[in-house]
Coordinates of C-alpha atoms and ligand atoms in Angstrom, one line a residue:
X1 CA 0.0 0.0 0.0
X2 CA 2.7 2.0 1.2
X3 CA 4.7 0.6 -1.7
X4 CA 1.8 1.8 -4.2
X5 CA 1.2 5.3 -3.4
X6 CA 5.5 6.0 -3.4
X7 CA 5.2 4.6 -7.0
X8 CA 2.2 6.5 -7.5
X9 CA 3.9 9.7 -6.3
X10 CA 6.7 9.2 -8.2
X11 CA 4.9 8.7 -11.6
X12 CA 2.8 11.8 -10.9
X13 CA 6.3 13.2 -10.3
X14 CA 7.8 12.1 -13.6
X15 CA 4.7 13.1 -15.5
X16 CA 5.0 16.8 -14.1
X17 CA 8.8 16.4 -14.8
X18 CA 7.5 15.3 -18.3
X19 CA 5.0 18.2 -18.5
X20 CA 7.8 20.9 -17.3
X21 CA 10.3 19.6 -19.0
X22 CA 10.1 22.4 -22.3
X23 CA 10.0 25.0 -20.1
X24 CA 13.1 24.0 -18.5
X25 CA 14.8 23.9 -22.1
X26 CA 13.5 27.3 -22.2
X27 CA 15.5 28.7 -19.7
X28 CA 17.1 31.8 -19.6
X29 CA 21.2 32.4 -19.2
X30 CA 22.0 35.8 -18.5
X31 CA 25.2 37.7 -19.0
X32 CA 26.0 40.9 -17.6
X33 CA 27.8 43.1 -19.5
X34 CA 29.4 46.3 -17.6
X35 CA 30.3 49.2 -20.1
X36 CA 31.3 52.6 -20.0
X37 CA 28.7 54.3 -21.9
X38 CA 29.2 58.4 -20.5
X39 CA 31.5 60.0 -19.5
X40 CA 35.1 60.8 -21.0
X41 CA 35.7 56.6 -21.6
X42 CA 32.1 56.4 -23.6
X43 CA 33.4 55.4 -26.7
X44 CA 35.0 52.7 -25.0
X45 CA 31.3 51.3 -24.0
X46 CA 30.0 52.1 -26.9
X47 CA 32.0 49.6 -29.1
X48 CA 31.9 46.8 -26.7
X49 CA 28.2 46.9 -26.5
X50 CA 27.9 47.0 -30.4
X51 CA 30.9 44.2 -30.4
X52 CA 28.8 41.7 -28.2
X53 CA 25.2 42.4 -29.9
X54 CA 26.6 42.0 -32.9
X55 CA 28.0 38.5 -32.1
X56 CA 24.6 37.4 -30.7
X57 CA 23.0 39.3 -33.8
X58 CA 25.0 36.6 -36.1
X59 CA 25.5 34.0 -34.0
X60 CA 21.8 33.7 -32.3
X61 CA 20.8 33.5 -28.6
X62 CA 20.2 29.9 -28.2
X63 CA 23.2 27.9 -26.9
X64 CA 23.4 24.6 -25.4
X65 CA 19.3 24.6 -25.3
X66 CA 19.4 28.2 -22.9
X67 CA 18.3 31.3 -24.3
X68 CA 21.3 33.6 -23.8
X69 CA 20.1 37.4 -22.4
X70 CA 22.5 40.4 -22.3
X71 CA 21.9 42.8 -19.6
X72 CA 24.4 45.6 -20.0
X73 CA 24.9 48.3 -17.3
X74 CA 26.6 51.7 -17.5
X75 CA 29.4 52.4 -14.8
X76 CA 30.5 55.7 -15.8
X77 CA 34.1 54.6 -16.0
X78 CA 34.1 54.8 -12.0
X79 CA 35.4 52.2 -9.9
X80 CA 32.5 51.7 -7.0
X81 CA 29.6 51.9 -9.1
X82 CA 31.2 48.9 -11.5
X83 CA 31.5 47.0 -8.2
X84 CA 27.8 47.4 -7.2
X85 CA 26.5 46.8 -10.6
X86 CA 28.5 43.7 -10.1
X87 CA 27.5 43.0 -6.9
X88 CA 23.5 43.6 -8.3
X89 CA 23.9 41.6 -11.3
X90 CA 25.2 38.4 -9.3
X91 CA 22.7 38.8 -6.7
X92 CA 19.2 39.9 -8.4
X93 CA 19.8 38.7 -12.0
X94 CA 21.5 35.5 -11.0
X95 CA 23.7 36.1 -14.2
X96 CA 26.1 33.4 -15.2
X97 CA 29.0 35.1 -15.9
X98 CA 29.7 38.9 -16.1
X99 CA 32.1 40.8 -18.8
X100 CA 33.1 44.1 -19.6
X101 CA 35.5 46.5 -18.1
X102 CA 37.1 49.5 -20.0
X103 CA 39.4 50.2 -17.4
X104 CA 42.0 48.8 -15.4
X105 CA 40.6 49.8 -11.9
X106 CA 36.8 48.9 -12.4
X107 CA 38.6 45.7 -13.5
X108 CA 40.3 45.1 -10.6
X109 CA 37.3 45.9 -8.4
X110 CA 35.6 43.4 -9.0
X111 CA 38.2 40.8 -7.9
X112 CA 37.0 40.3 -5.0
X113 CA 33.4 39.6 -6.0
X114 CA 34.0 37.5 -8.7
X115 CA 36.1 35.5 -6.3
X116 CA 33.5 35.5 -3.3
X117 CA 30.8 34.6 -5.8
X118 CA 32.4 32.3 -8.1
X119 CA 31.6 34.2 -10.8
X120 CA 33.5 34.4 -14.8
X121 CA 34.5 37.6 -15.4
X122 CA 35.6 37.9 -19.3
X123 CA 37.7 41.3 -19.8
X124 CA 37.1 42.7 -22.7
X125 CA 39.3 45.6 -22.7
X126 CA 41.0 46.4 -19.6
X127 CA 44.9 45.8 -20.7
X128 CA 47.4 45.4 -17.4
X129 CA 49.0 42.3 -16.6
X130 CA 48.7 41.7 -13.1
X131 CA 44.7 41.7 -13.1
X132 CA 44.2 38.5 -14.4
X133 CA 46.5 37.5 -11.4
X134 CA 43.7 38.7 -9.2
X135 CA 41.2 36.5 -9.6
X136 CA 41.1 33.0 -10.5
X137 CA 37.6 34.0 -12.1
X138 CA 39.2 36.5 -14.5
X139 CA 39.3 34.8 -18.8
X140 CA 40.9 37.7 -20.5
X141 CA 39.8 38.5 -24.7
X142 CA 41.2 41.7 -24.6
X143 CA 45.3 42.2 -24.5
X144 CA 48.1 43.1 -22.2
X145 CA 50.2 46.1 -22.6
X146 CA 53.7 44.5 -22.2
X147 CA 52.4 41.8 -24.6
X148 CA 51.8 45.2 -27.1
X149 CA 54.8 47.0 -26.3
X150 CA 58.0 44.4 -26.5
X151 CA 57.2 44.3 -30.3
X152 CA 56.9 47.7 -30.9
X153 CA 60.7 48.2 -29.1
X154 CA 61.8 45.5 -30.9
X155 CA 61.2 46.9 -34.1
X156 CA 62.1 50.7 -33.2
X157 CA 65.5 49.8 -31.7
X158 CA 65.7 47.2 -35.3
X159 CA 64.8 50.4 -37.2
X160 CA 68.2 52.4 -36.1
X161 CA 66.6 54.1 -32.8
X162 CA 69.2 54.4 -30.0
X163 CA 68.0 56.8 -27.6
X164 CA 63.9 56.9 -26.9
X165 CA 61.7 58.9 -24.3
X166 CA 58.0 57.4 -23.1
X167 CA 54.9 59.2 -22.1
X168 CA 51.7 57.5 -20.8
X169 CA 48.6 57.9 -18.7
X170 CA 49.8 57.3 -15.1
X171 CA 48.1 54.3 -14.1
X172 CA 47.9 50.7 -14.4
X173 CA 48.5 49.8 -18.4
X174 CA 50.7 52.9 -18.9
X175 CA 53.2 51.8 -16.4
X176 CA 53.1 48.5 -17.8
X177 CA 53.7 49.8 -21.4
X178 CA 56.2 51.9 -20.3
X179 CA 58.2 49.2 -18.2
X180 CA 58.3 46.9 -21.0
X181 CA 59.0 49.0 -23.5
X182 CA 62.5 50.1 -21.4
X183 CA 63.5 46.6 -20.4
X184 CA 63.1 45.5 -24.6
X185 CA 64.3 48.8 -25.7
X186 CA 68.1 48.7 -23.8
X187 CA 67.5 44.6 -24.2
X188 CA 68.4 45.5 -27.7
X189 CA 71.2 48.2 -26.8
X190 CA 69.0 51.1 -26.8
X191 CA 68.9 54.0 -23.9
X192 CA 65.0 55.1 -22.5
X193 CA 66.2 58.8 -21.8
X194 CA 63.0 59.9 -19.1
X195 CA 60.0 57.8 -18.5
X196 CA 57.2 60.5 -18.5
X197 CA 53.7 60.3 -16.8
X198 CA 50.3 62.3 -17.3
X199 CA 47.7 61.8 -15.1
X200 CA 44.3 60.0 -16.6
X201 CA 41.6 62.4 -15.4
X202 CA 41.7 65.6 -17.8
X203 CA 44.9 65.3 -19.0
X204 CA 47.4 68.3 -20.4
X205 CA 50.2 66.9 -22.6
X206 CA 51.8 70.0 -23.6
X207 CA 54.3 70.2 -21.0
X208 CA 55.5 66.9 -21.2
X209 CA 55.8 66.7 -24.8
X210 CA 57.6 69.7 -24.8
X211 CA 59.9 67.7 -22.3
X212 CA 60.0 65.1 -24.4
X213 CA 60.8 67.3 -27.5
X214 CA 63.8 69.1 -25.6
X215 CA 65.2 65.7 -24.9
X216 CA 65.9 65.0 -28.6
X217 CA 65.1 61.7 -28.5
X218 CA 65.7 59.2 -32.0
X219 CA 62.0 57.9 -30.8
X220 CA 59.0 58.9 -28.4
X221 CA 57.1 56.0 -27.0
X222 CA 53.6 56.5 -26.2
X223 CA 50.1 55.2 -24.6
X224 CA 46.6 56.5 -23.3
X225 CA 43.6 55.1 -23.4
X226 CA 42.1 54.7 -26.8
X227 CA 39.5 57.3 -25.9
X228 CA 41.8 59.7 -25.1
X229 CA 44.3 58.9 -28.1
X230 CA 42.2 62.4 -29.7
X231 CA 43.2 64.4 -27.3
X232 CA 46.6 63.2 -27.0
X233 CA 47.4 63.4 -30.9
X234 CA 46.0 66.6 -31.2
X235 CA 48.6 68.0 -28.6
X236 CA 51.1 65.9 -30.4
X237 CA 50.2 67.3 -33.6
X238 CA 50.2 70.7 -32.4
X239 CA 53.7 70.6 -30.8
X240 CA 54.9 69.7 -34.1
X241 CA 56.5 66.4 -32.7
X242 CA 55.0 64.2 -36.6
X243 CA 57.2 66.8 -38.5
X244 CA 60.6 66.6 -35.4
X245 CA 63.3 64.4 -35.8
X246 CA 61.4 62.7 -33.7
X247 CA 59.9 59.2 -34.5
X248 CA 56.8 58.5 -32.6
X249 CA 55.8 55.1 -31.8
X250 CA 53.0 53.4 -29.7
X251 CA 50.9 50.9 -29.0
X252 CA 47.6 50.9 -31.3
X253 CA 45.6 52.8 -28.7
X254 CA 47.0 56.0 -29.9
X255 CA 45.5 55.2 -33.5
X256 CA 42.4 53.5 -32.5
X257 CA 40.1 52.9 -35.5
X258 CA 37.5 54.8 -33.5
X259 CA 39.7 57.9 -33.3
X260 CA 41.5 57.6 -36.4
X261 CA 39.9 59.4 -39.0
X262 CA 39.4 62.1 -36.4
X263 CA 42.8 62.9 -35.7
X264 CA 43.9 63.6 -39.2
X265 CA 46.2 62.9 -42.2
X266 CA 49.3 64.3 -39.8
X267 CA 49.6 60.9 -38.5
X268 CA 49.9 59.5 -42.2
X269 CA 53.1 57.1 -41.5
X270 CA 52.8 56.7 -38.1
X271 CA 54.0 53.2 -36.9
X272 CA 52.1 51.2 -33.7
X273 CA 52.3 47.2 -32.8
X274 CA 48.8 46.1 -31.8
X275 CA 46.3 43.0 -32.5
X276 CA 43.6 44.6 -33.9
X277 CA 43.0 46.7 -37.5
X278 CA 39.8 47.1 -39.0
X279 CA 41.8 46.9 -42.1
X280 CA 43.4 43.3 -40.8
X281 CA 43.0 41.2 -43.8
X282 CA 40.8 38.0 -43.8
X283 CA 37.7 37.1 -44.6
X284 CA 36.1 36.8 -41.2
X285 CA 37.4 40.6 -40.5
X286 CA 35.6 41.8 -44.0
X287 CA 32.4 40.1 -42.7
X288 CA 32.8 41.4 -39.2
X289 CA 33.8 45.0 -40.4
X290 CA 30.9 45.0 -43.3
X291 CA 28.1 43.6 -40.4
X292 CA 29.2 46.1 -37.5
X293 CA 28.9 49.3 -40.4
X294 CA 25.9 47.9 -41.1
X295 CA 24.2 47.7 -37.3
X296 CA 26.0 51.0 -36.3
X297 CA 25.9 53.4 -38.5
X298 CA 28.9 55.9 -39.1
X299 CA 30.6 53.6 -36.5
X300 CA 33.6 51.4 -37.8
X301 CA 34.7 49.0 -35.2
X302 CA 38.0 49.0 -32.9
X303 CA 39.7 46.7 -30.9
X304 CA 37.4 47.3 -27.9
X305 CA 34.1 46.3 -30.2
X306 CA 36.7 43.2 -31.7
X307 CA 36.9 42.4 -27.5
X308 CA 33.0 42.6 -27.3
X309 CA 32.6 40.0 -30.2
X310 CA 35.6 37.6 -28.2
X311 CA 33.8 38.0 -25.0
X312 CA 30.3 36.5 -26.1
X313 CA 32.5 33.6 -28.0
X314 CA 34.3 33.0 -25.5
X315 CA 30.7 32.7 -23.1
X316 CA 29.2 31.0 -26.0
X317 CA 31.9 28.1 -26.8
X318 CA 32.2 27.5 -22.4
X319 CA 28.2 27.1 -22.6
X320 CA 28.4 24.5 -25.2
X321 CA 31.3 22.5 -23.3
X322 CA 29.3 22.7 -19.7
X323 CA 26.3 21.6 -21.8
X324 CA 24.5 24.4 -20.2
X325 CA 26.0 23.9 -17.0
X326 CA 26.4 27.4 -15.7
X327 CA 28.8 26.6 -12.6
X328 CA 30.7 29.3 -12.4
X329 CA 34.2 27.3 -12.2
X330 CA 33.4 25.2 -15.0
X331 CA 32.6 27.8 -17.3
X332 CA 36.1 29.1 -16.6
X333 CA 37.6 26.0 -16.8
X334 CA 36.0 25.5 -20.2
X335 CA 37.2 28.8 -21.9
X336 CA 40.8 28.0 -20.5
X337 CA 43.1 26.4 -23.7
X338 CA 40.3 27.4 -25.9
X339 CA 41.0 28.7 -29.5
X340 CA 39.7 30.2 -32.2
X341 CA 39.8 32.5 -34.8
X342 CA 38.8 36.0 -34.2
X343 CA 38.5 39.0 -36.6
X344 CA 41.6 39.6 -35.2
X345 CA 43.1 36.6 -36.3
X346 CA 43.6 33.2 -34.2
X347 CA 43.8 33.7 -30.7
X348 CA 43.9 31.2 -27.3
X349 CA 43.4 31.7 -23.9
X350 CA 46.5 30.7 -21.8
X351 CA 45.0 27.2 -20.1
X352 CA 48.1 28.4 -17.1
X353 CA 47.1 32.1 -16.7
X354 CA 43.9 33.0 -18.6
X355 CA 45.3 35.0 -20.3
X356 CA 45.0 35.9 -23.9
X357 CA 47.7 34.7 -26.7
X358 CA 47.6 36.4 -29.8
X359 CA 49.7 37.9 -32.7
X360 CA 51.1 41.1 -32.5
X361 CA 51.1 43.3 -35.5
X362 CA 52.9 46.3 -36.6
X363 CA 51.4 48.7 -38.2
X364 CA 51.7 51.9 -40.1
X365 CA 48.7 54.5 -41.1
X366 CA 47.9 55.0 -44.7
X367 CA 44.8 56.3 -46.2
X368 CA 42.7 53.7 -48.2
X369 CA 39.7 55.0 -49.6
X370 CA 39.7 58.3 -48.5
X371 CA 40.1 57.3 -44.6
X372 CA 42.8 56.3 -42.5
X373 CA 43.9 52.6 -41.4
X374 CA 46.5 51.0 -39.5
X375 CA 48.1 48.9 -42.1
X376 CA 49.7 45.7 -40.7
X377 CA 53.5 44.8 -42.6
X378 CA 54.5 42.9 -39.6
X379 CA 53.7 40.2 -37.0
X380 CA 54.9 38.7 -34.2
X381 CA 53.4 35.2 -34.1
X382 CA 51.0 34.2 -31.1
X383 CA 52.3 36.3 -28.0
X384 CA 52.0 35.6 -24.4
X385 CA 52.0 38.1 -21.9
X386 CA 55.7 38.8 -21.3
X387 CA 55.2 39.4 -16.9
X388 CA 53.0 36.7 -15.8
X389 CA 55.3 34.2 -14.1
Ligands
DHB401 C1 43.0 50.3 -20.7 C2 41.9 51.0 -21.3 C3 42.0 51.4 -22.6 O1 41.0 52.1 -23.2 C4 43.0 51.1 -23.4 O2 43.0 51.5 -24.7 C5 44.1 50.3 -22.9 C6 44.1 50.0 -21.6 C7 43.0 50.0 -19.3 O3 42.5 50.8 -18.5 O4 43.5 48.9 -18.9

């Protein structure tokens, strides 16, 4: 009797199993995607966003039999309110995994959280080494700046410069770019002069590129943040420092495709090492470049948008290997050692670090159609990180 109404209960059981069974197929995995969308990082937020809704555009929103939502929140490009949008998305949206982060330090304030919660955090943009060292719950898609700026010296000190002056924003990524560019630079014999520093908030370059001019350097290393690479060239520009004896170098930031066209045909010539051109030449790129014109008008996509697309493929592909499982530590597990090719060309994550491995290219602007492109003529092949132990 006893026996009975058990198996009784347990067929009713079965057959509501049975009966919810398509709604549970229907469920709902959602990312949260934290951009900057005002303030003076905006157009950082506003590629990534069009990056990652473009990938789900061509890609779809079902994966692994879950219906993949975005929810994308604006933190202003300040620290605390990317940690409490963090916080919020973990706790009332039960996300899966969150992404995002156009800075260094909203990056690295959500460490913590991520760690607490178990929670993937895919960096799309933010670019200094030691964050991924923070949290075993950080997958990077974006780049490091030692990994962008040991090819660049390599190739200025190949290219006859002996003596070379830096200026970057003073923070995080700049001090990276700086430090590696110095210890590759006088690897190869060469002598960094003065390692200059302008502060991120509301920067004033004049008086350091006057600096930098009076030192009569062969070649004058720099970085900012690709939203502030206008700004910076402008003053560059102005100071006459494209028509010195001067040659001036960078990482791609300073000739973001975002900014590019804006800056003008004074940088015509100018020579950066970075992964991602919107003139980069494949066939997936011409697809990605045509699409992203095509769902953002006016808009041609940079290497933060190309970081948006990476971090939904990288969510997408984990999905597929957990099945659906969203636990947050097998998510990561899945994305580490995975590989694929990107509009930037192929690209793994570091199974060790989590960190991304990529080709560096160097790259010189030249107009093509009427607008300006960095035009790759070089690579170095699939680069790690150069400071990660
Ligand atoms: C960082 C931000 C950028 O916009 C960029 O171009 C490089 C680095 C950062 O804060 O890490």
């Amino acid at each position: 009797m006893i026996f009975k109404s058990i198996l009784a209960g347990a067929v009713g059981l079965a057959a509501g199993l049975q009966f919810t069974a398509p709604a549970i197929s229907q469920e709902t995995v959602k990312v949260g995607l934290i951009a900057t969308l005002t303030g003076p990082q905006a157009a950082s937020g506003r590629q990534k966003v069009a990056g990652a809704r473009l990938y789900m555009q061509l890609n779809g929103n079902m994966v692994a039999g879950k219906k993949i939502e975005l929810i994308i929140k604006d933190d202003t490009g300040v620290a605390d309110v990317t940690r409490r949008h963090a916080q919020e998305l973990i706790v009332n949206d039960k996300v899966a995994a969150i992404a995002g982060f156009s800075l260094t330090p909203l990056a690295l304030a959500v460490a913590p959280v991520i760690t607490q919660a178990k929670m993937p955090a895919i960096i799309m943009t933010a670019g200094t080494s030691v964050i991924t060292e923070r949290s075993p719950f950080f997958v990077r898609v974006s780049f490091t700046l030692p990994q962008q700026s040991v090819p660049i010296a390599e190739w200025v000190a190949k290219n006859g410069a002996k003596t070379a002056v830096s200026l970057v924003s003073d923070y995080g990524p700049g001090i990276d770019a700086q430090n590696a560019f110095k210890m590759r630079f006088e690897e190869k014999g060469g002598k960094v002069l003065e390692q200059l520093k302008a502060p991120l908030a509301n920067p004033e370059f004049s008086p350091f590129l006057q600096r930098a001019k009076d030192l009569k350097p062969d070649a004058l290393f720099l970085f900012v943040p690709a939203p502030t690479a206008g700004a910076l060239m402008k003053q560059v520009i102005d100071r006459g420092l494209t028509e010195a004896n001067i040659k001036v170098i960078g990482t791609g930031d300073i000739t973001d495709d975002d900014q590019l066209n804006g800056i003008g045909d004074s940088v015509l010539g100018l020579v950066t090492s970075h992964f991602y051109s919107a003139a980069h030449d494949s066939a997936l790129n011409k697809k990605f470049v045509a699409e992203f014109k095509k769902a953002n008008p006016g808009m041609r996509p940079n290497f933060i948008g190309v970081g948006g697309w990476d971090g939904m493929h990288a969510f997408y592909e984990a999905l597929k290997k957990t099945n659906g499982d969203t636990d947050g530590t097998k998510l990561v597990d899945a994305m580490k050692g995975a590989t694929w090719e990107s509009p930037r060309g192929m690209m793994t994550i570091d199974p060790q670090t989590r960190d991304v491995i990529q080709d560096v290219y160097i790259r010189k602007v030249e107009k093509r159609d009427g607008e300006l492109y960095n035009i790759e003529f070089d690579v170095v092949k699939q680069v790690k990180d150069p400071m990660h132990k």
